[in-house]
Amino acid sequence: MPVQLLKIGKGNSETLLPRHLQKENLKHLQEGFDHTNKYFQGIVVLSYPLTKLGDGTDFFKVVLQDLDNLYSRTNSINILIHGKMAEDCAKVLHHGDTFIVAGFKLAKSPTAGLDGRHGCHLELSEEAGSAIYIYAKPRTTAASETASLPVAPKYVYTPLNHLKDGTVVNLYGVVKFFKPPYVSKGTDYCSVVTLVDPSNVRLTCTLFNGNVDSLPKIYKVGDIVRFHRIKIREYNGQMQGITGVGFASLTFDGTVGTPVVPRSSSKVYTFMDEEQKTIEELRVWAASNLSISGPAAKLSGVRPMLFFDLTCQLVGKAKVDGSSFLLKVWDGTKCPYPTWKVPVEARDLEGEKVVLHQLRNLTVDVLVYDNHVQLAKSLKVGSFLRIYSIHTKQASAVDEDVSHIEFHLHGGTCYGRGIGVLPESNLDVKELKAFLESVDLADSQNMESMSSVELDSTFNNVTDLESHLQRSQQLPVTVLTDHQDLNNTELKTILNSTAPQQYRIRAKLRTYKPQKLYQSIKLYCSKCNSLQEVPDGDDFDFILQGSAVTAPNPELHNTSWYDSVMWTTQDQKQRKIAIHFVKHDEMLQQPEDTLLMIEGGTLKEVWKLTKRFKCVIPVRSTEDDLVLLDPSAPFLLQGNIKYYGCKQCSTPKPIKSLSSIAAEQRPSWEPTEIAQVLGIVPLQYVFIMKFTLVDATGALNVYLFDYENFFQIPASEILTNNFLQQKMQMTMNMLCPPGRKLDDLPWLECFIKSYNVRDAMKHQVYYQIFDTTVAEDVV
């Protein structure tokens, strides 16, 4: 009988193989060798459904794993079975069985490059005199049912410290770090997961799939994952995992004592009873050896300048501009600080108006940017979310007790930034829903009876200019952030007083300069107190063109802390461009975490790189090292922002100084830190404006010198962000409405200070606004 089903009793086979057969090792299966009296033995790790070829012949494919070479680069091989032998084999074969083949034909495998298995496959048929011996493991079902009942496959799991380059393995691991799925450069979704296990080895996996639901459903650090058929590749001495054909995953809550319920990436999967023990053991190990307390927080516990994860419910959403999107969320608690309300038209806001009004004091506006916008648009109002690494930005840094804070989900995926949708079966969601249902919404007790016309009127008035002006006639449109003990002083008194002094005033803004608001942005050096104009983009382009004349020095390429790539352009100039990618832990990072240096690039090429990589530094080669491009050029580009250094105060250092940051445990590549190690005194973007303030006693010219406190807008971003430019223009239109009479102008309440400026020729007194910010409800 060509197919023999043998039994295993007490660890030994009850029937011995023919004596003339000798075992063949997987690595010795090569074309040109004689395998007549040889047999190959392996464990069944995969089998395909029985099918028929074009001529009607039965065909059955099995994948065997060689346990003797489990950790070699290639440890599995395809077995192709034809004819009646295929039919007989398909009836009795189960995953995990020991499978022995003899009398086989060896042929080159056309799929070896795709499936990562042996370069040859084995072909068997009854006509060729092949024989198959199957050592079946004991089943819990009766013998008569063995061939008809489906039996769950038995998988072999590899510890992380036994991974080998070029293998396809199954494994378990605890999530130490992850990035929620995001749209990659192509059309696929991508997720990055770093796993650990009791072997204390770390494995970073980069997973791609066109269907986001087919990626692991990881919700937090400490979750446990099971990966089947993941490819292992070695890069710079570190093992990395990537998705391949047949990849599948299960995810489990890593909390000790919670139910072991798998979250699957596929509709069909197996989970054996003995695997539950594996989950429990990993939970206990992780609880003792892994810090899994993530930066989660309630809205009631947030503070300025915090990065945290928020579990919440989505109650409204709206498009803001091409690069940002608004999510209105709540978690049942109230933020202790006044929060920024993103200005959007009522008609653009999606969500139940009754609910939005009921929760107006409990919701916060989260502004998401860039690569997160596409996912944010697809979210359903009412769904439960976990937003990872939200940044609470301080809008007025002088006094935290009265500061306004903004909630931002910045672009990129650094530190796991992203949005995850939680199912209602999730334990955290169940707890949140129960809490939300207990929240007292007394402020909205009469809202349910309001008509839709009344609701529309309520919402439209929020963005109505006339409504703002009517309110502003009674209330100031600015907020004082300190010195509440000062009393109001008339402008006439201030003009007749000596400097320096501080005052609190109540006045109206009659005029301001410059009228073109973008002209108010300057660069300021805090060391020498100098001011300069923001350089024109053409100046930077001219510097780049000049540096491209000198070819990069190949001797400075591929150091211990950066990898280099160089190529020649195909145009007439045939420029040589070099890009140096900074490494961390001897590995290249994800693009959104990477700093790179470029030589020989044009302005267009540099801007393309800033859209994909976190930081870009233009450099040039010397004989000994890479150096910064030019004192007049930006020393760093990040996103759309160009960072400049002060020519008088800076003492530039070689680029190799950056290696100290690359060696840090979590290099942040913050502009201030980069400037410090490079010997650069950074110039700060500031607003410089001249206000003419008036009251009943006189008029006073006052200067605004501000980074981001007065307008609650960072000066560094205003030149490249249309939304922020519109917000600033709206603010000035509220403070000084065009075409209005003086009596109709709103009141500004602010602090000003007087100071003396003397030179050899004259002495003057100037006035400057300080510790004042625009009220949150002005725009």
CSV table of C-alpha atoms in Angstrom, one decimal, residues 226-562:
chain,number,residue,atom,x,y,z
A,226,ARG,CA,0.4,35.1,18.1
A,227,PHE,CA,1.9,35.4,14.6
A,228,HIS,CA,1.7,32.5,12.1
A,229,ARG,CA,3.9,32.3,9.1
A,230,ILE,CA,5.9,35.5,9.6
A,231,LYS,CA,9.1,36.0,7.6
A,232,ILE,CA,12.3,36.7,9.5
A,233,ARG,CA,15.1,38.8,8.0
A,234,GLU,CA,18.4,40.0,9.5
A,235,TYR,CA,19.4,43.6,9.1
A,236,ASN,CA,22.6,45.0,10.7
A,237,GLY,CA,22.7,42.0,13.1
A,238,GLN,CA,19.1,42.4,14.3
A,239,MET,CA,16.2,40.1,13.4
A,240,GLN,CA,13.2,41.8,11.9
A,241,GLY,CA,9.8,40.3,11.0
A,242,ILE,CA,7.8,41.1,7.9
A,243,THR,CA,4.5,39.9,6.5
A,244,GLY,CA,4.4,37.2,3.8
A,245,VAL,CA,2.0,34.8,2.2
A,246,GLY,CA,-0.3,33.2,4.7
A,247,PHE,CA,0.5,35.6,7.5
A,248,ALA,CA,-2.1,35.5,10.3
A,249,SER,CA,-2.4,36.9,13.8
A,250,LEU,CA,-4.3,36.6,17.1
A,251,THR,CA,-4.1,39.2,19.8
A,252,PHE,CA,-5.0,38.8,23.5
A,253,ASP,CA,-5.4,41.2,26.4
A,254,GLY,CA,-2.2,40.9,28.4
A,255,THR,CA,-3.8,41.7,31.7
A,256,VAL,CA,-3.6,38.9,34.3
A,257,GLY,CA,-7.0,37.5,35.2
A,258,THR,CA,-8.9,38.8,32.2
A,259,PRO,CA,-10.7,36.3,29.9
A,260,VAL,CA,-8.5,34.7,27.2
A,261,VAL,CA,-10.5,35.9,24.1
A,262,PRO,CA,-8.6,36.1,20.8
A,263,ARG,CA,-8.9,39.0,18.5
A,264,SER,CA,-8.3,37.6,15.0
A,265,SER,CA,-7.1,39.1,11.8
A,266,SER,CA,-8.8,36.4,9.8
A,267,LYS,CA,-12.3,34.7,9.8
A,268,VAL,CA,-10.9,31.2,10.3
A,269,TYR,CA,-8.3,30.3,12.9
A,270,THR,CA,-7.4,27.6,15.4
A,271,PHE,CA,-6.7,28.1,19.1
A,272,MET,CA,-5.9,25.0,21.1
A,273,ASP,CA,-6.6,24.5,24.8
A,274,GLU,CA,-2.9,24.1,25.6
A,275,GLU,CA,-2.3,27.6,24.1
A,276,GLN,CA,-4.3,29.2,26.8
A,277,LYS,CA,-1.5,28.1,29.2
A,278,THR,CA,1.0,30.0,27.0
A,279,ILE,CA,-1.1,33.1,27.2
A,280,GLU,CA,-1.4,32.9,31.0
A,281,GLU,CA,2.4,32.3,31.4
A,282,LEU,CA,3.2,35.3,29.2
A,283,ARG,CA,0.8,37.5,31.2
A,284,VAL,CA,2.5,36.6,34.4
A,285,TRP,CA,6.0,37.1,32.9
A,286,ALA,CA,5.1,40.5,31.4
A,287,ALA,CA,3.5,41.7,34.7
A,288,SER,CA,6.9,41.1,36.5
A,289,ASN,CA,9.3,42.0,33.7
A,290,LEU,CA,7.7,44.6,31.5
A,291,SER,CA,6.6,48.1,32.2
A,292,ILE,CA,3.2,48.1,30.6
A,293,SER,CA,1.6,51.1,32.3
A,294,GLY,CA,1.0,53.2,29.2
A,295,PRO,CA,0.7,57.0,29.2
A,296,ALA,CA,-3.1,56.8,29.4
A,297,ALA,CA,-5.0,59.7,31.1
A,298,LYS,CA,-8.5,61.0,31.6
A,299,LEU,CA,-9.3,64.5,30.4
A,300,SER,CA,-9.7,65.5,34.0
A,301,GLY,CA,-6.1,64.7,34.6
A,302,VAL,CA,-4.4,66.3,31.6
A,303,ARG,CA,-2.0,69.2,31.9
A,304,PRO,CA,-0.1,71.3,29.4
A,305,MET,CA,2.8,69.9,27.5
A,306,LEU,CA,1.7,66.3,28.0
A,307,PHE,CA,1.8,63.3,25.6
A,308,PHE,CA,-0.8,60.7,26.5
A,309,ASP,CA,-3.2,58.1,25.3
A,310,LEU,CA,-7.0,58.8,25.5
A,311,THR,CA,-9.8,56.3,25.4
A,312,CYS,CA,-12.9,58.3,24.4
A,313,GLN,CA,-16.1,58.4,22.4
A,314,LEU,CA,-16.4,60.4,19.1
A,315,VAL,CA,-19.4,62.8,19.2
A,316,GLY,CA,-18.5,65.1,16.2
A,317,LYS,CA,-16.1,65.6,13.4
A,318,ALA,CA,-15.3,68.2,10.7
A,319,LYS,CA,-12.9,69.0,7.9
A,320,VAL,CA,-10.7,71.9,8.8
A,321,ASP,CA,-8.3,72.2,5.8
A,322,GLY,CA,-6.3,69.9,3.5
A,323,SER,CA,-3.8,68.8,6.2
A,324,SER,CA,-5.9,68.7,9.4
A,325,PHE,CA,-9.2,67.3,10.7
A,326,LEU,CA,-11.3,67.9,13.8
A,327,LEU,CA,-12.5,65.2,16.2
A,328,LYS,CA,-14.8,66.2,19.1
A,329,VAL,CA,-14.5,63.6,21.8
A,330,TRP,CA,-15.3,63.1,25.5
A,331,ASP,CA,-14.6,60.6,28.2
A,332,GLY,CA,-17.1,61.8,30.8
A,333,THR,CA,-14.6,63.9,32.7
A,334,LYS,CA,-14.0,67.6,32.4
A,335,CYS,CA,-10.6,69.1,31.4
A,336,PRO,CA,-9.4,71.4,34.3
A,337,TYR,CA,-8.1,74.0,31.8
A,338,PRO,CA,-10.0,76.2,29.3
A,339,THR,CA,-9.6,74.4,25.9
A,340,TRP,CA,-9.3,75.7,22.4
A,341,LYS,CA,-12.4,75.4,20.3
A,342,VAL,CA,-11.4,74.9,16.6
A,343,PRO,CA,-13.3,77.4,14.5
A,344,VAL,CA,-15.5,75.5,11.9
A,345,GLU,CA,-18.7,76.3,10.2
A,346,ALA,CA,-21.8,74.7,11.8
A,347,ARG,CA,-22.7,73.1,8.5
A,348,ASP,CA,-19.3,71.4,8.3
A,349,LEU,CA,-19.7,69.8,11.7
A,350,GLU,CA,-21.0,66.2,11.6
A,351,GLY,CA,-22.8,64.9,14.6
A,352,GLU,CA,-26.1,65.1,16.5
A,353,LYS,CA,-26.6,68.7,17.4
A,354,VAL,CA,-28.5,67.9,20.5
A,355,VAL,CA,-25.7,65.7,21.8
A,356,LEU,CA,-23.0,68.3,20.8
A,357,HIS,CA,-24.8,71.0,22.8
A,358,GLN,CA,-25.4,68.7,25.8
A,359,LEU,CA,-21.8,67.8,25.9
A,360,ARG,CA,-20.4,71.2,25.0
A,361,ASN,CA,-18.7,71.6,28.4
A,362,LEU,CA,-17.3,68.1,28.4
A,363,THR,CA,-16.0,67.7,24.9
A,364,VAL,CA,-12.5,68.7,23.7
A,365,ASP,CA,-11.4,69.4,20.2
A,366,VAL,CA,-8.6,67.2,18.9
A,367,LEU,CA,-6.9,68.4,15.8
A,368,VAL,CA,-5.3,65.6,13.8
A,369,TYR,CA,-2.8,66.2,11.0
A,370,ASP,CA,-1.3,64.8,7.8
A,371,ASN,CA,-1.3,60.9,7.6
A,372,HIS,CA,-4.0,60.6,10.3
A,373,VAL,CA,-6.6,62.7,8.3
A,374,GLN,CA,-7.7,59.9,6.0
A,375,LEU,CA,-8.5,57.5,8.9
A,376,ALA,CA,-10.2,60.4,10.9
A,377,LYS,CA,-12.5,61.0,8.0
A,378,SER,CA,-13.7,57.4,8.0
A,379,LEU,CA,-14.5,57.3,11.7
A,380,LYS,CA,-18.2,56.9,12.6
A,381,VAL,CA,-19.7,59.4,15.1
A,382,GLY,CA,-20.5,57.5,18.2
A,383,SER,CA,-17.6,55.0,17.9
A,384,PHE,CA,-15.1,54.4,20.7
A,385,LEU,CA,-11.5,55.4,20.1
A,386,ARG,CA,-8.1,55.2,21.6
A,387,ILE,CA,-6.0,58.1,20.4
A,388,TYR,CA,-2.3,57.5,20.9
A,389,SER,CA,0.2,60.2,21.9
A,390,ILE,CA,-2.0,63.2,21.9
A,391,HIS,CA,-0.1,66.4,22.6
A,392,THR,CA,-1.6,69.0,24.9
A,393,LYS,CA,0.0,72.2,23.8
A,394,GLN,CA,0.1,75.2,26.1
A,395,ALA,CA,-1.4,78.3,24.5
A,396,SER,CA,-0.3,80.7,27.3
A,397,ALA,CA,2.8,79.6,29.1
A,398,VAL,CA,2.9,82.4,31.7
A,399,ASP,CA,0.4,81.0,34.3
A,400,GLU,CA,-0.8,77.5,34.0
A,401,ASP,CA,-3.8,78.2,36.2
A,402,VAL,CA,-5.4,80.2,33.5
A,403,SER,CA,-3.7,78.7,30.5
A,404,HIS,CA,-5.6,77.5,27.4
A,405,ILE,CA,-4.5,74.2,26.0
A,406,GLU,CA,-4.9,72.6,22.6
A,407,PHE,CA,-5.1,68.9,21.8
A,408,HIS,CA,-3.0,67.9,18.8
A,409,LEU,CA,-2.4,64.5,17.1
A,410,HIS,CA,0.7,65.5,15.1
A,411,GLY,CA,1.5,63.9,11.7
A,412,GLY,CA,3.7,60.8,11.4
A,413,THR,CA,3.8,57.8,13.7
A,414,CYS,CA,6.7,58.6,16.0
A,415,TYR,CA,6.2,57.2,19.5
A,416,GLY,CA,3.1,55.3,18.3
A,417,ARG,CA,1.0,58.3,17.3
A,418,GLY,CA,-2.3,57.1,15.7
A,419,ILE,CA,-6.0,56.3,16.1
A,420,GLY,CA,-7.4,53.0,17.0
A,421,VAL,CA,-11.1,52.0,16.9
A,422,LEU,CA,-12.2,49.9,19.8
A,423,PRO,CA,-15.0,47.3,19.6
A,424,GLU,CA,-17.8,47.5,22.1
A,425,SER,CA,-16.7,44.1,23.4
A,426,ASN,CA,-13.5,45.7,24.6
A,427,LEU,CA,-13.2,45.8,28.4
A,428,ASP,CA,-12.1,49.4,28.5
A,429,VAL,CA,-15.0,50.4,26.3
A,430,LYS,CA,-17.5,48.5,28.5
A,431,GLU,CA,-16.1,50.4,31.5
A,432,LEU,CA,-16.2,53.7,29.6
A,433,LYS,CA,-19.8,53.2,28.4
A,434,ALA,CA,-20.9,52.5,32.0
A,435,PHE,CA,-19.2,55.6,33.2
A,436,LEU,CA,-20.6,57.8,30.4
A,437,GLU,CA,-24.1,56.6,31.2
A,438,SER,CA,-23.7,57.7,34.8
A,439,VAL,CA,-22.6,61.3,34.0
A,440,ASP,CA,-25.1,64.0,35.0
A,441,LEU,CA,-25.9,66.2,32.1
A,442,ALA,CA,-27.8,68.8,34.0
A,443,ASP,CA,-26.8,71.6,31.7
A,444,SER,CA,-28.7,70.0,28.9
A,445,GLN,CA,-32.0,69.2,30.7
A,446,ASN,CA,-34.0,71.5,28.5
A,447,MET,CA,-32.2,70.9,25.2
A,448,GLU,CA,-34.4,67.9,24.2
A,449,SER,CA,-37.5,70.1,23.8
A,450,MET,CA,-35.8,72.6,21.5
A,451,SER,CA,-36.9,72.7,17.9
A,452,SER,CA,-34.5,72.1,15.0
A,453,VAL,CA,-34.9,75.8,14.0
A,454,GLU,CA,-33.8,76.9,17.5
A,455,LEU,CA,-30.9,74.5,17.4
A,456,ASP,CA,-29.7,75.8,14.0
A,457,SER,CA,-30.0,79.3,15.3
A,458,THR,CA,-27.9,78.4,18.4
A,459,PHE,CA,-25.1,76.9,16.3
A,460,ASN,CA,-25.0,79.5,13.6
A,461,ASN,CA,-24.7,82.3,16.1
A,462,VAL,CA,-21.5,80.8,17.4
A,463,THR,CA,-19.7,81.8,14.2
A,464,ASP,CA,-21.7,84.9,13.4
A,465,LEU,CA,-19.6,88.1,13.4
A,466,GLU,CA,-22.4,90.3,14.6
A,467,SER,CA,-23.0,88.2,17.6
A,468,HIS,CA,-19.3,88.4,18.5
A,469,LEU,CA,-19.3,92.2,18.2
A,470,GLN,CA,-22.4,92.5,20.3
A,471,ARG,CA,-20.8,90.5,23.1
A,472,SER,CA,-17.5,92.3,22.8
A,473,GLN,CA,-19.1,95.6,23.5
A,474,GLN,CA,-19.7,94.4,27.1
A,475,LEU,CA,-16.8,92.0,27.6
A,476,PRO,CA,-13.1,92.4,26.7
A,477,VAL,CA,-11.8,90.1,23.9
A,478,THR,CA,-8.5,89.5,25.6
A,479,VAL,CA,-7.6,87.6,28.7
A,480,LEU,CA,-5.1,88.6,31.4
A,481,THR,CA,-2.8,85.8,32.5
A,482,ASP,CA,-1.1,87.4,35.5
A,483,HIS,CA,-0.9,90.5,37.7
A,484,GLN,CA,-4.5,90.5,38.6
A,485,ASP,CA,-3.8,92.9,41.5
A,486,LEU,CA,-3.1,95.8,39.1
A,487,ASN,CA,-5.8,98.4,38.5
A,488,ASN,CA,-6.7,99.9,35.2
A,489,THR,CA,-4.8,103.0,34.2
A,490,GLU,CA,-5.8,105.6,31.7
A,491,LEU,CA,-3.6,106.1,28.6
A,492,LYS,CA,-3.1,109.7,29.4
A,493,THR,CA,-1.6,108.9,32.8
A,494,ILE,CA,0.7,106.4,31.1
A,495,LEU,CA,1.9,108.9,28.6
A,496,ASN,CA,2.8,111.4,31.4
A,497,SER,CA,4.6,108.8,33.6
A,498,THR,CA,8.3,107.8,33.6
A,499,ALA,CA,9.6,104.4,32.5
A,500,PRO,CA,10.0,101.6,33.3
A,501,GLN,CA,6.6,100.7,34.7
A,502,GLN,CA,3.8,98.1,34.3
A,503,TYR,CA,0.2,98.9,33.7
A,504,ARG,CA,-3.2,97.3,33.2
A,505,ILE,CA,-5.3,99.1,30.6
A,506,ARG,CA,-8.7,98.9,29.0
A,507,ALA,CA,-8.7,100.3,25.4
A,508,LYS,CA,-9.7,99.8,21.8
A,509,LEU,CA,-7.6,98.9,18.9
A,510,ARG,CA,-7.9,101.7,16.3
A,511,THR,CA,-5.2,100.5,13.8
A,512,TYR,CA,-2.4,98.0,13.5
A,513,LYS,CA,0.6,97.4,11.4
A,514,PRO,CA,1.5,95.6,9.2
A,515,GLN,CA,-1.8,95.1,7.5
A,516,LYS,CA,-0.4,92.1,5.6
A,517,LEU,CA,-0.1,89.8,8.6
A,518,TYR,CA,2.6,87.5,7.2
A,519,GLN,CA,4.9,90.6,7.3
A,520,SER,CA,4.7,90.5,11.1
A,521,ILE,CA,6.9,87.3,11.3
A,522,LYS,CA,10.5,88.0,12.1
A,523,LEU,CA,13.5,86.0,13.4
A,524,TYR,CA,14.9,86.9,16.8
A,525,CYS,CA,18.1,86.0,18.6
A,526,SER,CA,17.6,85.9,22.4
A,527,LYS,CA,21.4,86.1,22.9
A,528,CYS,CA,22.2,89.3,21.1
A,529,ASN,CA,18.6,90.6,20.9
A,530,SER,CA,18.9,91.1,17.1
A,531,LEU,CA,15.9,90.9,14.7
A,532,GLN,CA,16.0,90.0,11.0
A,533,GLU,CA,13.6,89.3,8.2
A,534,VAL,CA,12.8,85.7,7.4
A,535,PRO,CA,14.9,84.8,4.3
A,536,ASP,CA,13.2,84.3,1.0
A,537,GLY,CA,13.0,80.8,-0.4
A,538,ASP,CA,15.0,81.9,-3.4
A,539,ASP,CA,18.0,82.7,-1.2
A,540,PHE,CA,18.0,79.1,0.1
A,541,ASP,CA,17.6,77.7,-3.5
A,542,PHE,CA,20.6,79.8,-4.6
A,543,ILE,CA,22.8,78.5,-1.7
A,544,LEU,CA,21.8,74.9,-2.6
A,545,GLN,CA,22.7,75.4,-6.2
A,546,GLY,CA,26.1,76.8,-5.3
A,547,SER,CA,26.9,73.8,-3.0
A,548,ALA,CA,25.9,71.3,-5.7
A,549,VAL,CA,29.0,72.3,-7.7
A,550,THR,CA,31.2,70.4,-5.3
A,551,ALA,CA,30.8,66.6,-5.4
A,552,PRO,CA,30.2,64.7,-2.1
A,553,ASN,CA,33.3,63.2,-0.6
A,554,PRO,CA,32.9,59.3,-0.7
A,555,GLU,CA,35.4,58.9,2.1
A,556,LEU,CA,32.8,60.4,4.5
A,557,HIS,CA,30.1,57.8,3.6
A,558,ASN,CA,28.7,54.9,5.7
A,559,THR,CA,30.0,55.6,9.2
A,560,SER,CA,29.1,53.9,12.4
A,561,TRP,CA,26.2,56.2,13.0
A,562,TYR,CA,24.8,56.8,9.5
